[in-house]
Amino acid sequence: MFEIKFNFAFTKDFEKSFTVFLNDNLEVDGFTESKKPEWALLKNFRCEICNLDEQVYKYCPVLLNLNKAVSFFTGFPSYEKVQLTVETPQRNYEKKTTVQDALSSMAGILMAGSCCPVMSKLKPLIKFHLPFATLEETSYRALSMYLVAQYLRQSNGEKPDWELKEMDKLYKQIQIVNATVAELLTSLEEKDTGKNAVIVLNNFASFLTLRLEDGKFSELERIFKEYL
């Protein structure tokens, strides 16, 4: 088990910290509130592509992981500035940014570290979490993760997807989950921070989908020219 700590400093006198514990399976552990909200029940909320069995999962695992953070940030405007410090086992990161961008860094871990069959495909990115990643960095990390997965599939006798067709399908599913969660948060929040934090994540997924559809990663081709 390891932990990632997020410290949001709004002023020198007002800070809020969240510690996200992750077990050996890279699942968020112990972050859900004891009192679970009714709006997180699968019978009340379910993405169109959700295949979770209500007999096993009574609540949406993504919403349960997000509940504590969304409840705290509900009254904060998304554009408000905050100093975010992220402490990982390897190193710390710090940046002054908007609340929505700061929260998106934590939300990405909470969503990928849930038992959602779609979002859990992003678990390897949790192990090598990079806060404040740019579009180029996100593209590189996502492609690297997926291609390593294909190499491991091939090594284990499974059919690899070197043409990235299933990756395109995966990121379209991720967009559906993000959009559905963002729509729900719109109806729950006083302000817009939680919704916009998820939209920030969805923008990364949309960018990747566009690149996968046209097959062009020119920004990566330039740095790999010695291999081409």
mmCIF file with all atom_site columns, N, CA and C in Angstrom, residues 64-135:
data_model
loop_
_atom_site.group_PDB
_atom_site.id
_atom_site.type_symbol
_atom_site.label_atom_id
_atom_site.label_alt_id
_atom_site.label_comp_id
_atom_site.label_asym_id
_atom_site.label_entity_id
_atom_site.label_seq_id
_atom_site.pdbx_PDB_ins_code
_atom_site.Cartn_x
_atom_site.Cartn_y
_atom_site.Cartn_z
_atom_site.occupancy
_atom_site.B_iso_or_equiv
_atom_site.pdbx_formal_charge
_atom_site.auth_seq_id
_atom_site.auth_comp_id
_atom_site.auth_asym_id
_atom_site.auth_atom_id
_atom_site.pdbx_PDB_model_num
ATOM 1   N N  . LEU A 1 64  ? -18.699 7.081  -5.374  1.00 0.00 ? 64  LEU A N  1
ATOM 2   C CA . LEU A 1 64  ? -18.327 6.915  -3.963  1.00 0.00 ? 64  LEU A CA 1
ATOM 3   C C  . LEU A 1 64  ? -16.944 7.492  -3.695  1.00 0.00 ? 64  LEU A C  1
ATOM 4   N N  . ASN A 1 65  ? -16.018 7.282  -4.620  1.00 0.00 ? 65  ASN A N  1
ATOM 5   C CA . ASN A 1 65  ? -14.667 7.819  -4.437  1.00 0.00 ? 65  ASN A CA 1
ATOM 6   C C  . ASN A 1 65  ? -14.630 9.337  -4.546  1.00 0.00 ? 65  ASN A C  1
ATOM 7   N N  . LEU A 1 66  ? -15.502 9.903  -5.375  1.00 0.00 ? 66  LEU A N  1
ATOM 8   C CA . LEU A 1 66  ? -15.505 11.352 -5.588  1.00 0.00 ? 66  LEU A CA 1
ATOM 9   C C  . LEU A 1 66  ? -16.282 12.112 -4.518  1.00 0.00 ? 66  LEU A C  1
ATOM 10  N N  . ASN A 1 67  ? -17.164 11.430 -3.806  1.00 0.00 ? 67  ASN A N  1
ATOM 11  C CA . ASN A 1 67  ? -18.115 12.098 -2.922  1.00 0.00 ? 67  ASN A CA 1
ATOM 12  C C  . ASN A 1 67  ? -17.470 13.048 -1.915  1.00 0.00 ? 67  ASN A C  1
ATOM 13  N N  . LYS A 1 68  ? -16.444 12.594 -1.216  1.00 0.00 ? 68  LYS A N  1
ATOM 14  C CA . LYS A 1 68  ? -15.820 13.419 -0.176  1.00 0.00 ? 68  LYS A CA 1
ATOM 15  C C  . LYS A 1 68  ? -15.239 14.704 -0.761  1.00 0.00 ? 68  LYS A C  1
ATOM 16  N N  . ALA A 1 69  ? -14.522 14.582 -1.860  1.00 0.00 ? 69  ALA A N  1
ATOM 17  C CA . ALA A 1 69  ? -13.892 15.755 -2.475  1.00 0.00 ? 69  ALA A CA 1
ATOM 18  C C  . ALA A 1 69  ? -14.937 16.706 -3.041  1.00 0.00 ? 69  ALA A C  1
ATOM 19  N N  . VAL A 1 70  ? -15.919 16.157 -3.729  1.00 0.00 ? 70  VAL A N  1
ATOM 20  C CA . VAL A 1 70  ? -16.962 16.994 -4.328  1.00 0.00 ? 70  VAL A CA 1
ATOM 21  C C  . VAL A 1 70  ? -17.749 17.726 -3.250  1.00 0.00 ? 70  VAL A C  1
ATOM 22  N N  . SER A 1 71  ? -18.017 17.054 -2.137  1.00 0.00 ? 71  SER A N  1
ATOM 23  C CA . SER A 1 71  ? -18.753 17.685 -1.036  1.00 0.00 ? 71  SER A CA 1
ATOM 24  C C  . SER A 1 71  ? -17.983 18.870 -0.469  1.00 0.00 ? 71  SER A C  1
ATOM 25  N N  . PHE A 1 72  ? -16.662 18.732 -0.356  1.00 0.00 ? 72  PHE A N  1
ATOM 26  C CA . PHE A 1 72  ? -15.857 19.837 0.173   1.00 0.00 ? 72  PHE A CA 1
ATOM 27  C C  . PHE A 1 72  ? -15.804 21.003 -0.801  1.00 0.00 ? 72  PHE A C  1
ATOM 28  N N  . PHE A 1 73  ? -15.629 20.727 -2.077  1.00 0.00 ? 73  PHE A N  1
ATOM 29  C CA . PHE A 1 73  ? -15.410 21.788 -3.062  1.00 0.00 ? 73  PHE A CA 1
ATOM 30  C C  . PHE A 1 73  ? -16.694 22.355 -3.652  1.00 0.00 ? 73  PHE A C  1
ATOM 31  N N  . THR A 1 74  ? -17.844 21.898 -3.187  1.00 0.00 ? 74  THR A N  1
ATOM 32  C CA . THR A 1 74  ? -19.103 22.294 -3.816  1.00 0.00 ? 74  THR A CA 1
ATOM 33  C C  . THR A 1 74  ? -19.325 23.802 -3.850  1.00 0.00 ? 74  THR A C  1
ATOM 34  N N  . GLY A 1 75  ? -18.808 24.532 -2.852  1.00 0.00 ? 75  GLY A N  1
ATOM 35  C CA . GLY A 1 75  ? -19.035 25.974 -2.797  1.00 0.00 ? 75  GLY A CA 1
ATOM 36  C C  . GLY A 1 75  ? -17.934 26.815 -3.413  1.00 0.00 ? 75  GLY A C  1
ATOM 37  N N  . PHE A 1 76  ? -16.920 26.156 -3.992  1.00 0.00 ? 76  PHE A N  1
ATOM 38  C CA . PHE A 1 76  ? -15.787 26.897 -4.564  1.00 0.00 ? 76  PHE A CA 1
ATOM 39  C C  . PHE A 1 76  ? -15.974 27.113 -6.063  1.00 0.00 ? 76  PHE A C  1
ATOM 40  N N  . PRO A 1 77  ? -15.806 28.353 -6.531  1.00 0.00 ? 77  PRO A N  1
ATOM 41  C CA . PRO A 1 77  ? -15.820 28.589 -7.980  1.00 0.00 ? 77  PRO A CA 1
ATOM 42  C C  . PRO A 1 77  ? -14.615 27.915 -8.623  1.00 0.00 ? 77  PRO A C  1
ATOM 43  N N  . SER A 1 78  ? -14.798 27.369 -9.793  1.00 0.00 ? 78  SER A N  1
ATOM 44  C CA . SER A 1 78  ? -13.736 26.597 -10.437 1.00 0.00 ? 78  SER A CA 1
ATOM 45  C C  . SER A 1 78  ? -12.509 27.423 -10.790 1.00 0.00 ? 78  SER A C  1
ATOM 46  N N  . TYR A 1 79  ? -12.697 28.734 -10.988 1.00 0.00 ? 79  TYR A N  1
ATOM 47  C CA . TYR A 1 79  ? -11.587 29.589 -11.417 1.00 0.00 ? 79  TYR A CA 1
ATOM 48  C C  . TYR A 1 79  ? -10.778 30.150 -10.244 1.00 0.00 ? 79  TYR A C  1
ATOM 49  N N  . GLU A 1 80  ? -11.201 29.895 -8.993  1.00 0.00 ? 80  GLU A N  1
ATOM 50  C CA . GLU A 1 80  ? -10.462 30.397 -7.829  1.00 0.00 ? 80  GLU A CA 1
ATOM 51  C C  . GLU A 1 80  ? -9.055  29.799 -7.798  1.00 0.00 ? 80  GLU A C  1
ATOM 52  N N  . LYS A 1 81  ? -8.087  30.605 -7.376  1.00 0.00 ? 81  LYS A N  1
ATOM 53  C CA . LYS A 1 81  ? -6.701  30.153 -7.339  1.00 0.00 ? 81  LYS A CA 1
ATOM 54  C C  . LYS A 1 81  ? -6.392  29.390 -6.045  1.00 0.00 ? 81  LYS A C  1
ATOM 55  N N  . VAL A 1 82  ? -5.512  28.406 -6.166  1.00 0.00 ? 82  VAL A N  1
ATOM 56  C CA . VAL A 1 82  ? -5.111  27.608 -5.013  1.00 0.00 ? 82  VAL A CA 1
ATOM 57  C C  . VAL A 1 82  ? -3.678  27.116 -5.241  1.00 0.00 ? 82  VAL A C  1
ATOM 58  N N  . GLN A 1 83  ? -2.943  26.959 -4.149  1.00 0.00 ? 83  GLN A N  1
ATOM 59  C CA . GLN A 1 83  ? -1.591  26.390 -4.225  1.00 0.00 ? 83  GLN A CA 1
ATOM 60  C C  . GLN A 1 83  ? -1.709  24.910 -3.895  1.00 0.00 ? 83  GLN A C  1
ATOM 61  N N  . LEU A 1 84  ? -1.469  24.069 -4.881  1.00 0.00 ? 84  LEU A N  1
ATOM 62  C CA . LEU A 1 84  ? -1.597  22.630 -4.666  1.00 0.00 ? 84  LEU A CA 1
ATOM 63  C C  . LEU A 1 84  ? -0.223  21.989 -4.521  1.00 0.00 ? 84  LEU A C  1
ATOM 64  N N  . THR A 1 85  ? -0.076  21.210 -3.452  1.00 0.00 ? 85  THR A N  1
ATOM 65  C CA . THR A 1 85  ? 1.127   20.400 -3.261  1.00 0.00 ? 85  THR A CA 1
ATOM 66  C C  . THR A 1 85  ? 0.717   18.935 -3.286  1.00 0.00 ? 85  THR A C  1
ATOM 67  N N  . VAL A 1 86  ? 1.360   18.165 -4.135  1.00 0.00 ? 86  VAL A N  1
ATOM 68  C CA . VAL A 1 86  ? 1.080   16.734 -4.241  1.00 0.00 ? 86  VAL A CA 1
ATOM 69  C C  . VAL A 1 86  ? 2.311   15.979 -3.763  1.00 0.00 ? 86  VAL A C  1
ATOM 70  N N  . GLU A 1 87  ? 2.133   15.177 -2.721  1.00 0.00 ? 87  GLU A N  1
ATOM 71  C CA . GLU A 1 87  ? 3.238   14.399 -2.153  1.00 0.00 ? 87  GLU A CA 1
ATOM 72  C C  . GLU A 1 87  ? 3.067   12.926 -2.522  1.00 0.00 ? 87  GLU A C  1
ATOM 73  N N  . THR A 1 88  ? 4.015   12.406 -3.288  1.00 0.00 ? 88  THR A N  1
ATOM 74  C CA . THR A 1 88  ? 4.009   10.996 -3.654  1.00 0.00 ? 88  THR A CA 1
ATOM 75  C C  . THR A 1 88  ? 5.189   10.312 -2.964  1.00 0.00 ? 88  THR A C  1
ATOM 76  N N  . PRO A 1 89  ? 5.231   8.985  -2.955  1.00 0.00 ? 89  PRO A N  1
ATOM 77  C CA . PRO A 1 89  ? 6.364   8.309  -2.308  1.00 0.00 ? 89  PRO A CA 1
ATOM 78  C C  . PRO A 1 89  ? 7.712   8.675  -2.926  1.00 0.00 ? 89  PRO A C  1
ATOM 79  N N  . GLN A 1 90  ? 7.719   9.053  -4.199  1.00 0.00 ? 90  GLN A N  1
ATOM 80  C CA . GLN A 1 90  ? 8.986   9.337  -4.879  1.00 0.00 ? 90  GLN A CA 1
ATOM 81  C C  . GLN A 1 90  ? 9.409   10.801 -4.784  1.00 0.00 ? 90  GLN A C  1
ATOM 82  N N  . ARG A 1 91  ? 8.437   11.726 -4.909  1.00 0.00 ? 91  ARG A N  1
ATOM 83  C CA . ARG A 1 91  ? 8.775   13.153 -4.944  1.00 0.00 ? 91  ARG A CA 1
ATOM 84  C C  . ARG A 1 91  ? 7.520   13.980 -4.720  1.00 0.00 ? 91  ARG A C  1
ATOM 85  N N  . ASN A 1 92  ? 7.724   15.289 -4.534  1.00 0.00 ? 92  ASN A N  1
ATOM 86  C CA . ASN A 1 92  ? 6.611   16.213 -4.359  1.00 0.00 ? 92  ASN A CA 1
ATOM 87  C C  . ASN A 1 92  ? 6.484   17.120 -5.581  1.00 0.00 ? 92  ASN A C  1
ATOM 88  N N  . TYR A 1 93  ? 5.259   17.583 -5.809  1.00 0.00 ? 93  TYR A N  1
ATOM 89  C CA . TYR A 1 93  ? 4.976   18.517 -6.889  1.00 0.00 ? 93  TYR A CA 1
ATOM 90  C C  . TYR A 1 93  ? 4.216   19.702 -6.303  1.00 0.00 ? 93  TYR A C  1
ATOM 91  N N  . GLU A 1 94  ? 4.426   20.879 -6.854  1.00 0.00 ? 94  GLU A N  1
ATOM 92  C CA . GLU A 1 94  ? 3.736   22.061 -6.334  1.00 0.00 ? 94  GLU A CA 1
ATOM 93  C C  . GLU A 1 94  ? 3.437   23.025 -7.477  1.00 0.00 ? 94  GLU A C  1
ATOM 94  N N  . LYS A 1 95  ? 2.246   23.601 -7.439  1.00 0.00 ? 95  LYS A N  1
ATOM 95  C CA . LYS A 1 95  ? 1.873   24.556 -8.481  1.00 0.00 ? 95  LYS A CA 1
ATOM 96  C C  . LYS A 1 95  ? 0.711   25.416 -8.001  1.00 0.00 ? 95  LYS A C  1
ATOM 97  N N  . LYS A 1 96  ? 0.744   26.693 -8.374  1.00 0.00 ? 96  LYS A N  1
ATOM 98  C CA . LYS A 1 96  ? -0.401  27.564 -8.154  1.00 0.00 ? 96  LYS A CA 1
ATOM 99  C C  . LYS A 1 96  ? -1.268  27.488 -9.394  1.00 0.00 ? 96  LYS A C  1
ATOM 100 N N  . THR A 1 97  ? -2.509  27.116 -9.219  1.00 0.00 ? 97  THR A N  1
ATOM 101 C CA . THR A 1 97  ? -3.381  26.886 -10.357 1.00 0.00 ? 97  THR A CA 1
ATOM 102 C C  . THR A 1 97  ? -4.825  27.141 -9.957  1.00 0.00 ? 97  THR A C  1
ATOM 103 N N  . THR A 1 98  ? -5.754  26.865 -10.852 1.00 0.00 ? 98  THR A N  1
ATOM 104 C CA . THR A 1 98  ? -7.167  27.016 -10.524 1.00 0.00 ? 98  THR A CA 1
ATOM 105 C C  . THR A 1 98  ? -7.631  25.812 -9.716  1.00 0.00 ? 98  THR A C  1
ATOM 106 N N  . VAL A 1 99  ? -8.712  26.001 -8.973  1.00 0.00 ? 99  VAL A N  1
ATOM 107 C CA . VAL A 1 99  ? -9.242  24.907 -8.161  1.00 0.00 ? 99  VAL A CA 1
ATOM 108 C C  . VAL A 1 99  ? -9.654  23.733 -9.048  1.00 0.00 ? 99  VAL A C  1
ATOM 109 N N  . GLN A 1 100 ? -10.230 24.031 -10.214 1.00 0.00 ? 100 GLN A N  1
ATOM 110 C CA . GLN A 1 100 ? -10.673 22.936 -11.080 1.00 0.00 ? 100 GLN A CA 1
ATOM 111 C C  . GLN A 1 100 ? -9.500  22.093 -11.582 1.00 0.00 ? 100 GLN A C  1
ATOM 112 N N  . ASP A 1 101 ? -8.394  22.741 -11.939 1.00 0.00 ? 101 ASP A N  1
ATOM 113 C CA . ASP A 1 101 ? -7.231  21.979 -12.393 1.00 0.00 ? 101 ASP A CA 1
ATOM 114 C C  . ASP A 1 101 ? -6.584  21.213 -11.243 1.00 0.00 ? 101 ASP A C  1
ATOM 115 N N  . ALA A 1 102 ? -6.584  21.820 -10.062 1.00 0.00 ? 102 ALA A N  1
ATOM 116 C CA . ALA A 1 102 ? -6.017  21.151 -8.890  1.00 0.00 ? 102 ALA A CA 1
ATOM 117 C C  . ALA A 1 102 ? -6.833  19.915 -8.527  1.00 0.00 ? 102 ALA A C  1
ATOM 118 N N  . LEU A 1 103 ? -8.154  20.083 -8.507  1.00 0.00 ? 103 LEU A N  1
ATOM 119 C CA . LEU A 1 103 ? -9.017  18.960 -8.154  1.00 0.00 ? 103 LEU A CA 1
ATOM 120 C C  . LEU A 1 103 ? -8.959  17.865 -9.211  1.00 0.00 ? 103 LEU A C  1
ATOM 121 N N  . SER A 1 104 ? -8.782  18.237 -10.474 1.00 0.00 ? 104 SER A N  1
ATOM 122 C CA . SER A 1 104 ? -8.747  17.226 -11.535 1.00 0.00 ? 104 SER A CA 1
ATOM 123 C C  . SER A 1 104 ? -7.593  16.249 -11.328 1.00 0.00 ? 104 SER A C  1
ATOM 124 N N  . SER A 1 105 ? -6.489  16.731 -10.748 1.00 0.00 ? 105 SER A N  1
ATOM 125 C CA . SER A 1 105 ? -5.347  15.862 -10.480 1.00 0.00 ? 105 SER A CA 1
ATOM 126 C C  . SER A 1 105 ? -5.721  14.760 -9.498  1.00 0.00 ? 105 SER A C  1
ATOM 127 N N  . MET A 1 106 ? -6.474  15.117 -8.467  1.00 0.00 ? 106 MET A N  1
ATOM 128 C CA . MET A 1 106 ? -6.905  14.129 -7.485  1.00 0.00 ? 106 MET A CA 1
ATOM 129 C C  . MET A 1 106 ? -8.059  13.292 -8.022  1.00 0.00 ? 106 MET A C  1
ATOM 130 N N  . ALA A 1 107 ? -8.976  13.927 -8.749  1.00 0.00 ? 107 ALA A N  1
ATOM 131 C CA . ALA A 1 107 ? -10.134 13.212 -9.283  1.00 0.00 ? 107 ALA A CA 1
ATOM 132 C C  . ALA A 1 107 ? -9.709  12.100 -10.234 1.00 0.00 ? 107 ALA A C  1
ATOM 133 N N  . GLY A 1 108 ? -8.649  12.346 -10.996 1.00 0.00 ? 108 GLY A N  1
ATOM 134 C CA . GLY A 1 108 ? -8.176  11.317 -11.913 1.00 0.00 ? 108 GLY A CA 1
ATOM 135 C C  . GLY A 1 108 ? -7.777  10.045 -11.190 1.00 0.00 ? 108 GLY A C  1
ATOM 136 N N  . ILE A 1 109 ? -7.140  10.194 -10.041 1.00 0.00 ? 109 ILE A N  1
ATOM 137 C CA . ILE A 1 109 ? -6.749  9.029  -9.245  1.00 0.00 ? 109 ILE A CA 1
ATOM 138 C C  . ILE A 1 109 ? -7.970  8.360  -8.616  1.00 0.00 ? 109 ILE A C  1
ATOM 139 N N  . LEU A 1 110 ? -8.882  9.167  -8.098  1.00 0.00 ? 110 LEU A N  1
ATOM 140 C CA . LEU A 1 110 ? -10.073 8.620  -7.455  1.00 0.00 ? 110 LEU A CA 1
ATOM 141 C C  . LEU A 1 110 ? -10.934 7.832  -8.437  1.00 0.00 ? 110 LEU A C  1
ATOM 142 N N  . MET A 1 111 ? -11.007 8.298  -9.670  1.00 0.00 ? 111 MET A N  1
ATOM 143 C CA . MET A 1 111 ? -11.833 7.626  -10.674 1.00 0.00 ? 111 MET A CA 1
ATOM 144 C C  . MET A 1 111 ? -11.143 6.373  -11.213 1.00 0.00 ? 111 MET A C  1
ATOM 145 N N  . ALA A 1 112 ? -9.854  6.488  -11.538 1.00 0.00 ? 112 ALA A N  1
ATOM 146 C CA . ALA A 1 112 ? -9.123  5.329  -12.058 1.00 0.00 ? 112 ALA A CA 1
ATOM 147 C C  . ALA A 1 112 ? -8.939  4.256  -10.990 1.00 0.00 ? 112 ALA A C  1
ATOM 148 N N  . GLY A 1 113 ? -8.860  4.684  -9.726  1.00 0.00 ? 113 GLY A N  1
ATOM 149 C CA . GLY A 1 113 ? -8.656  3.752  -8.625  1.00 0.00 ? 113 GLY A CA 1
ATOM 150 C C  . GLY A 1 113 ? -9.935  3.178  -8.065  1.00 0.00 ? 113 GLY A C  1
ATOM 151 N N  . SER A 1 114 ? -11.032 3.345  -8.790  1.00 0.00 ? 114 SER A N  1
ATOM 152 C CA . SER A 1 114 ? -12.300 2.749  -8.381  1.00 0.00 ? 114 SER A CA 1
ATOM 153 C C  . SER A 1 114 ? -12.432 1.376  -9.033  1.00 0.00 ? 114 SER A C  1
ATOM 154 N N  . CYS A 1 115 ? -13.548 0.721  -8.793  1.00 0.00 ? 115 CYS A N  1
ATOM 155 C CA . CYS A 1 115 ? -13.782 -0.589 -9.410  1.00 0.00 ? 115 CYS A CA 1
ATOM 156 C C  . CYS A 1 115 ? -14.574 -0.467 -10.703 1.00 0.00 ? 115 CYS A C  1
ATOM 157 N N  . CYS A 1 116 ? -14.652 0.733  -11.250 1.00 0.00 ? 116 CYS A N  1
ATOM 158 C CA . CYS A 1 116 ? -15.326 0.932  -12.532 1.00 0.00 ? 116 CYS A CA 1
ATOM 159 C C  . CYS A 1 116 ? -14.576 0.149  -13.603 1.00 0.00 ? 116 CYS A C  1
ATOM 160 N N  . PRO A 1 117 ? -15.255 -0.726 -14.346 1.00 0.00 ? 117 PRO A N  1
ATOM 161 C CA . PRO A 1 117 ? -14.560 -1.550 -15.344 1.00 0.00 ? 117 PRO A CA 1
ATOM 162 C C  . PRO A 1 117 ? -13.953 -0.749 -16.489 1.00 0.00 ? 117 PRO A C  1
ATOM 163 N N  . VAL A 1 118 ? -14.426 0.470  -16.704 1.00 0.00 ? 118 VAL A N  1
ATOM 164 C CA . VAL A 1 118 ? -13.851 1.329  -17.744 1.00 0.00 ? 118 VAL A CA 1
ATOM 165 C C  . VAL A 1 118 ? -12.660 2.102  -17.194 1.00 0.00 ? 118 VAL A C  1
ATOM 166 N N  . MET A 1 119 ? -12.882 2.846  -16.115 1.00 0.00 ? 119 MET A N  1
ATOM 167 C CA . MET A 1 119 ? -11.836 3.721  -15.583 1.00 0.00 ? 119 MET A CA 1
ATOM 168 C C  . MET A 1 119 ? -10.661 2.944  -14.999 1.00 0.00 ? 119 MET A C  1
ATOM 169 N N  . SER A 1 120 ? -10.914 1.727  -14.534 1.00 0.00 ? 120 SER A N  1
ATOM 170 C CA . SER A 1 120 ? -9.832  0.947  -13.917 1.00 0.00 ? 120 SER A CA 1
ATOM 171 C C  . SER A 1 120 ? -8.748  0.554  -14.917 1.00 0.00 ? 120 SER A C  1
ATOM 172 N N  . LYS A 1 121 ? -9.036  0.683  -16.207 1.00 0.00 ? 121 LYS A N  1
ATOM 173 C CA . LYS A 1 121 ? -8.006  0.410  -17.222 1.00 0.00 ? 121 LYS A CA 1
ATOM 174 C C  . LYS A 1 121 ? -6.873  1.440  -17.142 1.00 0.00 ? 121 LYS A C  1
ATOM 175 N N  . LEU A 1 122 ? -7.123  2.536  -16.441 1.00 0.00 ? 122 LEU A N  1
ATOM 176 C CA . LEU A 1 122 ? -6.115  3.587  -16.295 1.00 0.00 ? 122 LEU A CA 1
ATOM 177 C C  . LEU A 1 122 ? -5.267  3.420  -15.027 1.00 0.00 ? 122 LEU A C  1
ATOM 178 N N  . LYS A 1 123 ? -5.461  2.333  -14.316 1.00 0.00 ? 123 LYS A N  1
ATOM 179 C CA . LYS A 1 123 ? -4.731  2.118  -13.058 1.00 0.00 ? 123 LYS A CA 1
ATOM 180 C C  . LYS A 1 123 ? -3.211  2.250  -13.170 1.00 0.00 ? 123 LYS A C  1
ATOM 181 N N  . PRO A 1 124 ? -2.587  1.749  -14.239 1.00 0.00 ? 124 PRO A N  1
ATOM 182 C CA . PRO A 1 124 ? -1.121  1.894  -14.316 1.00 0.00 ? 124 PRO A CA 1
ATOM 183 C C  . PRO A 1 124 ? -0.651  3.340  -14.238 1.00 0.00 ? 124 PRO A C  1
ATOM 184 N N  . LEU A 1 125 ? -1.488  4.275  -14.685 1.00 0.00 ? 125 LEU A N  1
ATOM 185 C CA . LEU A 1 125 ? -1.109  5.685  -14.620 1.00 0.00 ? 125 LEU A CA 1
ATOM 186 C C  . LEU A 1 125 ? -1.066  6.187  -13.178 1.00 0.00 ? 125 LEU A C  1
ATOM 187 N N  . ILE A 1 126 ? -1.815  5.531  -12.289 1.00 0.00 ? 126 ILE A N  1
ATOM 188 C CA . ILE A 1 126 ? -1.790  5.922  -10.878 1.00 0.00 ? 126 ILE A CA 1
ATOM 189 C C  . ILE A 1 126 ? -0.402  5.680  -10.291 1.00 0.00 ? 126 ILE A C  1
ATOM 190 N N  . LYS A 1 127 ? 0.164   4.531  -10.633 1.00 0.00 ? 127 LYS A N  1
ATOM 191 C CA . LYS A 1 127 ? 1.476   4.163  -10.090 1.00 0.00 ? 127 LYS A CA 1
ATOM 192 C C  . LYS A 1 127 ? 2.531   5.196  -10.462 1.00 0.00 ? 127 LYS A C  1
ATOM 193 N N  . PHE A 1 128 ? 2.363   5.790  -11.649 1.00 0.00 ? 128 PHE A N  1
ATOM 194 C CA . PHE A 1 128 ? 3.333   6.779  -12.126 1.00 0.00 ? 128 PHE A CA 1
ATOM 195 C C  . PHE A 1 128 ? 2.633   8.118  -12.329 1.00 0.00 ? 128 PHE A C  1
ATOM 196 N N  . HIS A 1 129 ? 1.894   8.522  -11.304 1.00 0.00 ? 129 HIS A N  1
ATOM 197 C CA . HIS A 1 129 ? 1.076   9.738  -11.379 1.00 0.00 ? 129 HIS A CA 1
ATOM 198 C C  . HIS A 1 129 ? 1.935   10.963 -11.664 1.00 0.00 ? 129 HIS A C  1
ATOM 199 N N  . LEU A 1 130 ? 1.482   11.776 -12.616 1.00 0.00 ? 130 LEU A N  1
ATOM 200 C CA . LEU A 1 130 ? 2.182   13.012 -12.966 1.00 0.00 ? 130 LEU A CA 1
ATOM 201 C C  . LEU A 1 130 ? 1.197   14.176 -12.880 1.00 0.00 ? 130 LEU A C  1
ATOM 202 N N  . PRO A 1 131 ? 1.169   14.874 -11.741 1.00 0.00 ? 131 PRO A N  1
ATOM 203 C CA . PRO A 1 131 ? 0.263   16.020 -11.606 1.00 0.00 ? 131 PRO A CA 1
ATOM 204 C C  . PRO A 1 131 ? 0.606   17.118 -12.612 1.00 0.00 ? 131 PRO A C  1
ATOM 205 N N  . PHE A 1 132 ? -0.407  17.867 -12.994 1.00 0.00 ? 132 PHE A N  1
ATOM 206 C CA . PHE A 1 132 ? -0.240  19.038 -13.871 1.00 0.00 ? 132 PHE A CA 1
ATOM 207 C C  . PHE A 1 132 ? 0.309   18.655 -15.249 1.00 0.00 ? 132 PHE A C  1
ATOM 208 N N  . ALA A 1 133 ? 0.031   17.453 -15.715 1.00 0.00 ? 133 ALA A N  1
ATOM 209 C CA . ALA A 1 133 ? 0.558   17.000 -17.003 1.00 0.00 ? 133 ALA A CA 1
ATOM 210 C C  . ALA A 1 133 ? -0.026  17.809 -18.154 1.00 0.00 ? 133 ALA A C  1
ATOM 211 N N  . THR A 1 134 ? 0.799   18.054 -19.166 1.00 0.00 ? 134 THR A N  1
ATOM 212 C CA . THR A 1 134 ? 0.355   18.736 -20.375 1.00 0.00 ? 134 THR A CA 1
ATOM 213 C C  . THR A 1 134 ? -0.301  17.718 -21.314 1.00 0.00 ? 134 THR A C  1
ATOM 214 N N  . LEU A 1 135 ? -0.897  18.214 -22.403 1.00 0.00 ? 135 LEU A N  1
ATOM 215 C CA . LEU A 1 135 ? -1.487  17.316 -23.393 1.00 0.00 ? 135 LEU A CA 1
ATOM 216 C C  . LEU A 1 135 ? -0.427  16.391 -23.983 1.00 0.00 ? 135 LEU A C  1
#
